[in-house]
């Protein structure tokens, strides 16, 4: 099976998550490429190509999620301006030197973010509300958290949906549907600078990106169909499953 077909199929899988959960899905694409490409094609893609594709996944996955969620207008401006914009600023700053980082640093950062997302999701909103109290959406905590996540996600070459979505639900106390409706806008902001940096430095495989983007938009249509037919409790479970599976993959990559 050709590389282009494999990437297109993986685009459909990760694009479905974009439509369902409102996030880019790049965090799942990287381990899938590392595992599936040698198995199906016999050729391992270089890490620079994989990270370039995950940046494209984060950016175009968020765009497709926003497009398919356009009928659902309940988005929180405080989250976008006070949390999403600082993430984008930090990602832009990191993108200026992230290409010089080693694969090991990137994978370790992946692992730290993955472990953090699992802990945040597993403990749940009740635990964090008990120990941290209620975090108001006009609190200074939002821009500080945005800068921190933007910096670390920028190192990992990710839009960060797998971590900022649990943060919005568990730490900030947002309802799942509100968080998922807001997530694509934050994802576009946080991943734009990373994608622009990759494009400007000519480290993107544009042919593979084309097949990936086509798959993303097909998959996002399926995911958005499921989104409008699931309740908030089911959506929260989908988020938990997504974060857990992605984290296991990424941690295994770093350990290996």
CSV table of C-alpha atoms in Angstrom, one decimal:
chain,number,residue,atom,x,y,z
A,1,UNK,CA,0.0,0.0,0.0
A,2,UNK,CA,1.4,3.4,-1.0
A,3,UNK,CA,2.4,6.1,1.6
A,4,UNK,CA,-0.2,8.4,0.1
A,5,UNK,CA,-3.1,6.0,0.6
A,6,UNK,CA,-2.0,5.1,4.2
A,7,UNK,CA,-1.8,8.8,5.1
A,8,UNK,CA,-5.2,9.5,3.6
A,9,UNK,CA,-6.8,6.7,5.6
A,10,UNK,CA,-5.2,7.9,8.8
A,11,UNK,CA,-6.5,11.3,7.9
A,12,UNK,CA,-10.0,9.9,7.9
A,13,UNK,CA,-9.5,8.3,11.3
A,14,UNK,CA,-8.0,11.4,12.9
A,15,UNK,CA,-10.4,13.7,11.1
A,16,UNK,CA,-13.3,11.8,12.7
A,17,UNK,CA,-12.0,12.7,16.1
A,18,UNK,CA,-11.7,16.3,14.9
A,19,UNK,CA,-15.4,16.4,14.0
A,20,UNK,CA,-16.5,14.5,17.1
A,21,UNK,CA,-14.4,16.3,19.7
A,22,UNK,CA,-13.6,19.6,18.1
A,23,UNK,CA,-9.8,19.2,18.2
A,24,UNK,CA,-7.1,18.7,15.6
A,25,UNK,CA,-6.2,15.1,16.4
A,26,UNK,CA,-2.4,15.5,15.7
A,27,UNK,CA,-1.5,13.8,18.9
A,28,UNK,CA,-2.9,10.5,17.7
A,29,UNK,CA,-1.6,10.8,14.1
A,30,UNK,CA,2.1,10.6,15.1
A,31,UNK,CA,2.0,7.2,16.8
A,32,UNK,CA,-0.3,5.9,14.1
A,33,UNK,CA,2.3,6.9,11.4
A,34,UNK,CA,5.2,5.4,13.4
A,35,UNK,CA,3.4,2.1,13.9
A,36,UNK,CA,1.3,1.7,10.7
A,37,UNK,CA,3.6,3.0,8.0
A,38,UNK,CA,6.4,0.4,8.5
A,39,UNK,CA,3.8,-2.4,9.0
A,40,UNK,CA,1.7,-1.5,5.9
A,41,UNK,CA,4.4,-0.1,3.6
A,42,UNK,CA,7.7,-1.4,4.9
A,43,UNK,CA,9.2,2.2,5.1
A,44,UNK,CA,9.5,4.3,8.2
A,45,UNK,CA,9.0,8.0,7.7
A,46,UNK,CA,11.6,10.4,9.1
A,47,UNK,CA,10.6,12.2,12.3
A,48,UNK,CA,10.7,15.6,10.6
A,49,UNK,CA,8.1,14.4,8.1
A,50,UNK,CA,5.9,12.9,10.8
A,51,UNK,CA,6.0,16.0,13.0
A,52,UNK,CA,5.2,18.1,9.9
A,53,UNK,CA,2.2,16.0,9.2
A,54,UNK,CA,1.0,16.2,12.8
A,55,UNK,CA,1.2,20.0,12.6
A,56,UNK,CA,-0.9,19.9,9.4
A,57,UNK,CA,-3.3,17.6,11.1
A,58,UNK,CA,-3.7,19.9,14.1
A,59,UNK,CA,-4.3,22.9,11.9
A,60,UNK,CA,-6.6,21.5,9.2
A,61,UNK,CA,-8.3,19.2,11.8
A,62,UNK,CA,-9.3,22.3,13.8
A,63,UNK,CA,-10.5,24.1,10.7
A,64,UNK,CA,-12.6,21.1,9.6
A,65,UNK,CA,-14.0,20.8,13.2
A,66,UNK,CA,-14.9,24.5,13.2
A,67,UNK,CA,-16.6,24.2,9.8
A,68,UNK,CA,-18.7,21.2,10.8
A,69,UNK,CA,-19.5,22.7,14.2
A,70,UNK,CA,-20.6,26.1,12.7
A,71,UNK,CA,-24.2,25.4,13.4
A,72,UNK,CA,-23.4,25.1,17.1
A,73,UNK,CA,-22.7,28.7,18.0
A,74,UNK,CA,-22.2,28.4,21.8
A,75,UNK,CA,-18.5,29.4,22.2
A,76,UNK,CA,-16.9,31.2,25.1
A,77,UNK,CA,-15.0,34.3,24.2
A,78,UNK,CA,-13.1,34.4,27.5
A,79,UNK,CA,-11.7,31.0,26.7
A,80,UNK,CA,-10.7,32.1,23.2
A,81,UNK,CA,-9.1,35.5,24.1
A,82,UNK,CA,-7.7,34.8,27.5
A,83,UNK,CA,-6.7,31.2,27.0
A,84,UNK,CA,-6.4,30.5,23.3
A,85,UNK,CA,-4.5,33.7,22.2
A,86,UNK,CA,-1.8,33.2,24.9
A,87,UNK,CA,-1.4,29.6,23.6
A,88,UNK,CA,-0.9,30.9,20.1
A,89,UNK,CA,1.7,33.6,21.2
A,90,UNK,CA,3.7,31.0,23.1
A,91,UNK,CA,3.6,28.5,20.2
A,92,UNK,CA,4.8,31.2,17.8
A,93,UNK,CA,7.7,32.0,20.1
A,94,UNK,CA,8.7,28.3,20.4
A,95,UNK,CA,8.4,27.8,16.6
A,96,UNK,CA,11.4,30.0,16.1
A,97,UNK,CA,13.8,27.4,17.5
A,98,UNK,CA,11.8,24.1,17.8
A,99,UNK,CA,13.4,22.7,14.6
A,100,UNK,CA,16.7,22.5,16.4
A,101,UNK,CA,15.4,20.2,19.2
A,102,UNK,CA,16.2,16.5,19.2
A,103,UNK,CA,13.7,13.7,18.7
A,104,UNK,CA,14.2,12.7,22.4
A,105,UNK,CA,13.3,16.1,23.7
A,106,UNK,CA,10.1,16.1,21.6
A,107,UNK,CA,9.1,12.6,22.7
A,108,UNK,CA,9.8,13.5,26.4
A,109,UNK,CA,7.6,16.6,26.1
A,110,UNK,CA,4.9,14.4,24.4
A,111,UNK,CA,5.1,12.1,27.4
A,112,UNK,CA,4.9,14.9,30.0
A,113,UNK,CA,1.8,16.4,28.3
A,114,UNK,CA,0.2,13.0,27.9
A,115,UNK,CA,0.7,12.1,31.6
A,116,UNK,CA,-0.7,15.5,32.6
A,117,UNK,CA,-3.8,15.0,30.4
A,118,UNK,CA,-4.5,11.6,31.8
A,119,UNK,CA,-4.1,12.8,35.4
A,120,UNK,CA,-6.4,15.8,34.8
A,121,UNK,CA,-9.0,13.7,33.0
A,122,UNK,CA,-9.0,10.8,35.5
A,123,UNK,CA,-9.3,12.9,38.6
A,124,UNK,CA,-12.2,14.8,37.1
A,125,UNK,CA,-13.8,18.2,37.7
A,126,UNK,CA,-15.0,17.5,41.2
A,127,UNK,CA,-11.5,16.7,42.5
A,128,UNK,CA,-10.0,19.9,41.0
A,129,UNK,CA,-12.8,22.0,42.2
A,130,UNK,CA,-12.3,20.7,45.7
A,131,UNK,CA,-8.5,21.4,45.8
A,132,UNK,CA,-8.2,24.4,43.5
A,133,UNK,CA,-11.6,26.0,44.0
A,134,UNK,CA,-13.7,27.5,41.2
A,135,UNK,CA,-11.5,29.0,38.5
A,136,UNK,CA,-13.4,31.9,37.0
A,137,UNK,CA,-13.1,32.4,33.2
A,138,UNK,CA,-11.9,36.0,33.8
A,139,UNK,CA,-9.1,34.8,36.1
A,140,UNK,CA,-5.4,35.4,35.5
A,141,UNK,CA,-5.0,31.6,35.6
A,142,UNK,CA,-6.3,31.3,32.0
A,143,UNK,CA,-3.6,33.3,30.3
A,144,UNK,CA,-0.9,31.8,32.5
A,145,UNK,CA,-2.1,28.3,31.7
A,146,UNK,CA,-2.4,29.2,28.0
A,147,UNK,CA,1.2,30.4,27.9
A,148,UNK,CA,2.4,27.2,29.6
A,149,UNK,CA,0.5,24.9,27.3
A,150,UNK,CA,1.5,26.9,24.2
A,151,UNK,CA,5.2,26.6,25.1
A,152,UNK,CA,5.1,22.8,25.7
A,153,UNK,CA,2.7,22.0,22.9
A,154,UNK,CA,4.9,24.1,20.6
A,155,UNK,CA,7.9,21.9,21.5
A,156,UNK,CA,5.9,18.8,20.8
A,157,UNK,CA,4.7,20.2,17.5
A,158,UNK,CA,1.0,19.9,18.5
A,159,UNK,CA,-2.0,22.1,18.5
A,160,UNK,CA,-2.7,20.7,22.0
A,161,UNK,CA,-6.3,19.6,21.8
A,162,UNK,CA,-5.6,16.4,23.8
A,163,UNK,CA,-4.5,18.6,26.8
A,164,UNK,CA,-6.4,21.9,26.5
A,165,UNK,CA,-9.8,20.2,26.1
A,166,UNK,CA,-9.4,18.3,29.5
A,167,UNK,CA,-8.1,21.5,31.1
A,168,UNK,CA,-11.2,23.4,29.9
A,169,UNK,CA,-13.6,20.6,31.2
A,170,UNK,CA,-11.9,19.5,34.4
A,171,UNK,CA,-10.0,22.5,35.6
A,172,UNK,CA,-12.1,25.4,34.3
A,173,UNK,CA,-15.4,23.6,34.8
A,174,UNK,CA,-16.8,24.0,31.3
A,175,UNK,CA,-19.6,21.8,30.1
A,176,UNK,CA,-18.3,19.3,27.5
A,177,UNK,CA,-20.4,20.7,24.6
A,178,UNK,CA,-19.3,24.3,25.3
A,179,UNK,CA,-15.6,23.2,25.5
A,180,UNK,CA,-15.9,21.1,22.3
A,181,UNK,CA,-17.6,24.0,20.5
A,182,UNK,CA,-14.8,26.4,21.6
A,183,UNK,CA,-11.9,24.0,21.0
A,184,UNK,CA,-11.6,24.3,17.2
A,185,UNK,CA,-11.1,28.1,17.5
A,186,UNK,CA,-8.4,27.6,20.1
A,187,UNK,CA,-6.9,24.8,18.0
A,188,UNK,CA,-6.6,27.1,14.9
A,189,UNK,CA,-5.0,29.8,17.0
A,190,UNK,CA,-2.5,27.5,18.7
A,191,UNK,CA,-1.5,25.5,15.6
A,192,UNK,CA,-1.4,28.3,13.0
A,193,UNK,CA,2.0,29.5,13.9
A,194,UNK,CA,3.4,26.0,14.0
A,195,UNK,CA,2.0,25.2,10.5
A,196,UNK,CA,3.2,28.6,9.1
A,197,UNK,CA,6.7,27.9,10.5
A,198,UNK,CA,6.9,24.5,8.9
A,199,UNK,CA,5.7,25.8,5.6
A,200,UNK,CA,8.1,28.7,5.6
A,201,UNK,CA,11.1,26.4,6.4
A,202,UNK,CA,10.0,24.0,3.7
A,203,UNK,CA,9.9,21.0,6.0
A,204,UNK,CA,6.4,19.8,4.9
A,205,UNK,CA,5.8,17.0,2.5
A,206,UNK,CA,3.1,18.7,0.5
A,207,UNK,CA,2.0,15.6,-1.4
A,208,UNK,CA,1.4,13.6,1.8
A,209,UNK,CA,-0.2,16.7,3.3
A,210,UNK,CA,-2.7,16.9,0.4
A,211,UNK,CA,-3.8,13.3,1.0
A,212,UNK,CA,-4.0,13.9,4.7
A,213,UNK,CA,-6.1,17.0,4.4
A,214,UNK,CA,-8.5,15.2,2.1
A,215,UNK,CA,-8.9,12.4,4.6
A,216,UNK,CA,-9.4,14.9,7.5
A,217,UNK,CA,-12.4,16.6,5.9
A,218,UNK,CA,-14.0,13.3,5.0
A,219,UNK,CA,-13.5,12.0,8.5
A,220,UNK,CA,-14.7,15.3,10.1
A,221,UNK,CA,-18.0,14.9,8.4
A,222,UNK,CA,-18.5,11.6,10.0
A,223,UNK,CA,-17.4,12.8,13.4
A,224,UNK,CA,-19.7,15.9,13.3
A,225,UNK,CA,-22.6,13.6,12.4
A,226,UNK,CA,-22.0,11.7,15.7
A,227,UNK,CA,-21.4,14.9,17.6
A,228,UNK,CA,-24.9,16.2,17.2
A,229,UNK,CA,-26.4,12.9,18.2
A,230,UNK,CA,-24.5,12.3,21.5
A,231,UNK,CA,-25.3,13.8,24.9
A,232,UNK,CA,-22.7,15.6,27.1
A,233,UNK,CA,-22.0,12.6,29.3
A,234,UNK,CA,-21.2,10.5,26.2
A,235,UNK,CA,-19.1,13.3,24.8
A,236,UNK,CA,-17.1,13.5,28.0
A,237,UNK,CA,-16.5,9.7,27.9
A,238,UNK,CA,-15.3,10.1,24.3
A,239,UNK,CA,-12.8,12.7,25.4
A,240,UNK,CA,-11.5,10.5,28.2
A,241,UNK,CA,-11.1,7.5,25.9
A,242,UNK,CA,-9.3,9.7,23.3
A,243,UNK,CA,-6.9,11.1,25.8
A,244,UNK,CA,-6.1,7.8,27.4
A,245,UNK,CA,-5.4,5.9,24.1
A,246,UNK,CA,-3.3,8.8,22.7
A,247,UNK,CA,-1.3,9.0,26.0
A,248,UNK,CA,-0.5,5.3,26.0
A,249,UNK,CA,0.8,5.5,22.4
A,250,UNK,CA,2.9,8.5,23.1
A,251,UNK,CA,4.4,7.2,26.3
A,252,UNK,CA,5.3,3.9,24.6
A,253,UNK,CA,7.1,5.9,21.9
A,254,UNK,CA,9.2,7.9,24.4
A,255,UNK,CA,10.1,4.8,26.5
A,256,UNK,CA,11.0,2.8,23.3
